[in-house]
Coordinates of C-alpha atoms in Angstrom, one line a residue:
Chain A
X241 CA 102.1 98.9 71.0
X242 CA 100.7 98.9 72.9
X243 CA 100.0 101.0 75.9
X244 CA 97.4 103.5 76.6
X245 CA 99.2 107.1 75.6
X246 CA 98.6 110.6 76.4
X247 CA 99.5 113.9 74.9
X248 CA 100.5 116.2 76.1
X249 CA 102.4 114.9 78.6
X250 CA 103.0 118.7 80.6
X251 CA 101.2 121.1 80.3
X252 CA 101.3 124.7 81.7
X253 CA 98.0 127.3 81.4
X254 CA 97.8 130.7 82.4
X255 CA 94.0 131.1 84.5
X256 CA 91.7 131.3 82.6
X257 CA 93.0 129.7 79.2
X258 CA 91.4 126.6 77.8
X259 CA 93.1 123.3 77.7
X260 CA 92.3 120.0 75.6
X261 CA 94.3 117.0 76.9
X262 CA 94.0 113.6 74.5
X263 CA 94.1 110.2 75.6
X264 CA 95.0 107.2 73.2
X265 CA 93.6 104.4 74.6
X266 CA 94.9 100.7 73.7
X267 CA 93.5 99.7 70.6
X268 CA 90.1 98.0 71.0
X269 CA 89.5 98.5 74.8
X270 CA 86.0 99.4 74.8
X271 CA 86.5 101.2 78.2
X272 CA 87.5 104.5 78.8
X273 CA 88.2 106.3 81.9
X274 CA 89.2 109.6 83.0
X275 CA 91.2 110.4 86.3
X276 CA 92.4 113.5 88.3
X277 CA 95.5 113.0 90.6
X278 CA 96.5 115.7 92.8
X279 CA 100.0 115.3 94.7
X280 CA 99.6 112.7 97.5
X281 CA 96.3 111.6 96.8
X282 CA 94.7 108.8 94.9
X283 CA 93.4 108.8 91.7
X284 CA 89.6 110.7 91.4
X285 CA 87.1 109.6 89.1
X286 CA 86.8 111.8 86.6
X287 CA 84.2 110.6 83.6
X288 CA 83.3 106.8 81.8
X289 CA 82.6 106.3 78.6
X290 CA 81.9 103.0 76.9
X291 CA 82.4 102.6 73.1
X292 CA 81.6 107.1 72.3
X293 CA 78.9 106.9 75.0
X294 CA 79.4 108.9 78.1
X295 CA 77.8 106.6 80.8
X296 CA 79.1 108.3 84.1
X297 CA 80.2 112.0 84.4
X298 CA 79.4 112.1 88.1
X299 CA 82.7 112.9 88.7
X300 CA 83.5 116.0 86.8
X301 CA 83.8 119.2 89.5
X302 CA 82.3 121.7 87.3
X303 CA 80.5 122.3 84.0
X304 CA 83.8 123.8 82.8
X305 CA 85.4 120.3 82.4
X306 CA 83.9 118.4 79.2
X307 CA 84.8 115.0 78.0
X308 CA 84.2 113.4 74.7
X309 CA 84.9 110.2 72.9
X310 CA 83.3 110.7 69.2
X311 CA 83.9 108.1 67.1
X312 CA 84.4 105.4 70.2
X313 CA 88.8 105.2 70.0
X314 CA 90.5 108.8 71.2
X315 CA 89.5 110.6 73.9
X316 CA 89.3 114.4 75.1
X317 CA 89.2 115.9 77.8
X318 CA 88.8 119.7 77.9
X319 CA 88.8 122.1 80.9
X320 CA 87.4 125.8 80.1
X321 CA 88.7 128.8 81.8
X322 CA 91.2 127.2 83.7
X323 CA 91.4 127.6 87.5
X324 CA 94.7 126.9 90.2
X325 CA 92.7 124.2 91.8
X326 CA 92.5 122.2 88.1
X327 CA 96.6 121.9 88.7
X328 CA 96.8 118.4 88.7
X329 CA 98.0 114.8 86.9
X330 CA 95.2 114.0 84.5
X331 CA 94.7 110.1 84.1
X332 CA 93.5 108.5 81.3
X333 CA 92.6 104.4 81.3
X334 CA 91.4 101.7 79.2
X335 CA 89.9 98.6 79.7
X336 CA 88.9 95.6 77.3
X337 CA 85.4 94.8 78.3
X338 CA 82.1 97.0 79.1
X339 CA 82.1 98.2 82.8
X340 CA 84.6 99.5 85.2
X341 CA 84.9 95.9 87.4
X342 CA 87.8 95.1 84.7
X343 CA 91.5 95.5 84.4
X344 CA 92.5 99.0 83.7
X345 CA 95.3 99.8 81.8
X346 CA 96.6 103.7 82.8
X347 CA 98.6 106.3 80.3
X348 CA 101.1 108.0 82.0
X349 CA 98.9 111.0 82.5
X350 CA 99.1 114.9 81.7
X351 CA 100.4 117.0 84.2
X352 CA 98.5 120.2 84.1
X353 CA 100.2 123.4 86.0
X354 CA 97.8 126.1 86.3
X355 CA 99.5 129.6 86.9
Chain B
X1 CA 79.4 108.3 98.9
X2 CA 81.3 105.6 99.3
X3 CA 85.2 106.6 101.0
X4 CA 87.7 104.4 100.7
X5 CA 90.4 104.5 103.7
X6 CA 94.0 103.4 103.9
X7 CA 96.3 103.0 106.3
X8 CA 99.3 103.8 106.6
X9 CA 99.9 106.7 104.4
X10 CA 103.7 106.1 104.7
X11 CA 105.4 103.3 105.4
X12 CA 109.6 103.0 105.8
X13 CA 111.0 99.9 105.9
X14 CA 114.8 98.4 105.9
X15 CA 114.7 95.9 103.3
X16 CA 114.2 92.3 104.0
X17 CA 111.3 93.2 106.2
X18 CA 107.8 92.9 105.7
X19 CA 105.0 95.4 105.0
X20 CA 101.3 95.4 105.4
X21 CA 98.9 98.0 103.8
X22 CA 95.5 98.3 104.7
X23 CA 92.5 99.0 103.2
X24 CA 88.6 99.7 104.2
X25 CA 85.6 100.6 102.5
X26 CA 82.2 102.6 104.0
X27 CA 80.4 100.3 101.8
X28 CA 80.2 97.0 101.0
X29 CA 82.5 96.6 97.8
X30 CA 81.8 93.9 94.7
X31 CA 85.5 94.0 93.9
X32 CA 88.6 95.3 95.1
X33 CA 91.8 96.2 92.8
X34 CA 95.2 96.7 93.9
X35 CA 97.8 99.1 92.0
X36 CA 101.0 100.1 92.0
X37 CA 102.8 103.7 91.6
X38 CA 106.0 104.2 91.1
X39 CA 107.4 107.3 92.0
X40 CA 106.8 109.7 88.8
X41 CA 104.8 106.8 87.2
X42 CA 101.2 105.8 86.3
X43 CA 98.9 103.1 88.9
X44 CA 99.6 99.3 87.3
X45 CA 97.5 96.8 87.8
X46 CA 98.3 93.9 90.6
X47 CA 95.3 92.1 91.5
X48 CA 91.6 91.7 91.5
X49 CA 89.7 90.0 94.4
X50 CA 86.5 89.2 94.0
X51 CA 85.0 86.7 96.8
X52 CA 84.5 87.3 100.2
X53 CA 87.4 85.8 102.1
X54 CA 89.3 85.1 98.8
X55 CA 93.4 85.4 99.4
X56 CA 95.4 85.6 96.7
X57 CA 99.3 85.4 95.8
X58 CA 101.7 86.6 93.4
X59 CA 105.5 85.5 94.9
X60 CA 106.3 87.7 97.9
X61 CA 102.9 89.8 97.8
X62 CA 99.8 88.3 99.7
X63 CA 96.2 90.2 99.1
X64 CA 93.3 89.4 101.2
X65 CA 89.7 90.3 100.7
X66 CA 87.7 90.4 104.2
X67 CA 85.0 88.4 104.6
X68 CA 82.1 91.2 105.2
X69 CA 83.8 92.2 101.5
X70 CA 84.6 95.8 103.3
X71 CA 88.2 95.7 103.8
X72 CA 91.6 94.8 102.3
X73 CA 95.1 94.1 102.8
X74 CA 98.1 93.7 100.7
X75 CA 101.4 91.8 102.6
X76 CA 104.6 92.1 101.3
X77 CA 107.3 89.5 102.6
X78 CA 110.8 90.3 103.0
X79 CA 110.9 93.4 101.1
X80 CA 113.2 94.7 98.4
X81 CA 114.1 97.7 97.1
X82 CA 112.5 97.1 93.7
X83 CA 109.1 97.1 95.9
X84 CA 109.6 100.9 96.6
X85 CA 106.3 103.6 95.2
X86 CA 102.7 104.0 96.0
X87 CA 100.2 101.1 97.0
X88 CA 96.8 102.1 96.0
X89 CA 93.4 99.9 96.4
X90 CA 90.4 100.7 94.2
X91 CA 87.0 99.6 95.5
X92 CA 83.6 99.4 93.0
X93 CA 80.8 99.0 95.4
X94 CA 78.0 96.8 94.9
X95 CA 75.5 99.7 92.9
X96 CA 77.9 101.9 91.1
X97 CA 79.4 101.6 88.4
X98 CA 82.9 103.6 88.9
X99 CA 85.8 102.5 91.5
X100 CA 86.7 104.5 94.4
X101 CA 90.6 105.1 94.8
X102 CA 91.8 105.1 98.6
X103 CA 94.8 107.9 98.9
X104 CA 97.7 104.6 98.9
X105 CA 100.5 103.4 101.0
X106 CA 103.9 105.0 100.3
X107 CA 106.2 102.2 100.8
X108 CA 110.3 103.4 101.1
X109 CA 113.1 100.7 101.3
X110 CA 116.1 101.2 103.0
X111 CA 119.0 99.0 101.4

């Protein structure tokens, strides 16, 4: 069942390397949303995507973070020549209807340690 | 852009008293969420408000939703130790499309 999941659920990168984290979102939920947590803060918009179209990346810090969502189900996110400041818990949610005013369901996030 | 501010960042309690976080918006919001982390965990859903002045309850938690639709509170009554983690509100203003996280109450119990 059921939840939203996330693989993988640690992760440690050397600078520079490139990392792909994958979010499973519940099955159906047209709504996807991408988070970035840092220790003590609240979760920061990251990227939406409705069905596999990317509606609002405003959020992303730099062109070396790239989201996709192909065929409308799984989601990636992928950072490029990872820096220390990516370090964080990335959050991955779903929702069931079109538009971020709904219910979202969160995975349990990727923990990304950048050394 | 629109911030979204709350107070107090930590919060300890002994348990069996109550607990108020709050939460304000530069912006006037269409809807406010409230979550909750457990320590090591992911944000779960509480509670939507909608309406300007709308109060809603679920047992011992209380939200509010002020009536200029800028700020929000979450009350908890008589707390318990299962209460313990992070208390985050999300607000979508009235234009965009995304929610803004505030940085979340840390509520500790002391049994």
């Amino acid at each position: 069942g059921a939840g939203v999941s996330q693989s993988p659920r640690y992760k440690v990168a050397k600078r520079g390397q490139d990392v792909a984290l994958r979010c499973d979102p519940i099955s159906g939920h047209v709504s996807l949303f991408w988070y970035q947590q840092a220790l003590g803060q609240g979760p920061e918009f990251l990227t939406y995507f409705q069905n596999e179209a990317q509606l609002d990346k405003s959020g992303l810090p730099s062109d070396r973070f790239f989201a996709e969502r192909p065929e409308g189900s799984v989601s990636t996110l992928k950072i490029q020549r990872t820096q220390q400041e990516d370090s964080a818990v990335y959050l991955c949610a779903s929702s069931s209807r079109r538009g971020p005013a709904d219910t979202q369901y969160f995975g349990p996030g990727t923990r990304l340690t950048v050394l | 852009g629109q911030q979204v501010m709350q107070i107090p960042q930590y919060q300890h309690v002994q348990e069996g008293e109550d607990f108020t976080t709050y939460c304000n918006s530069s912006t006037t919001l269409s809807n406010i969420q409230w979550y909750k982390q457990r320590p090591g965990g992911h944000p779960v859903f509480l509670i939507q408000l909608v309406k300007s002045g709308e109060v809603k309850k679920q047992k011992r938690l209380t939200f509010q939703f002020g009536e200029a639709k800028k700020n929000s509170s979450l009350h908890i009554t008589a707390t318990q130790t299962t209460d313990v983690g992070t208390y985050f509100c999300a607000g979508r203003g009235t234009n965009a499309g995304k929610s803004t996280f505030g940085d979340g109450t840390t509520l500790t119990v002391k049994p």
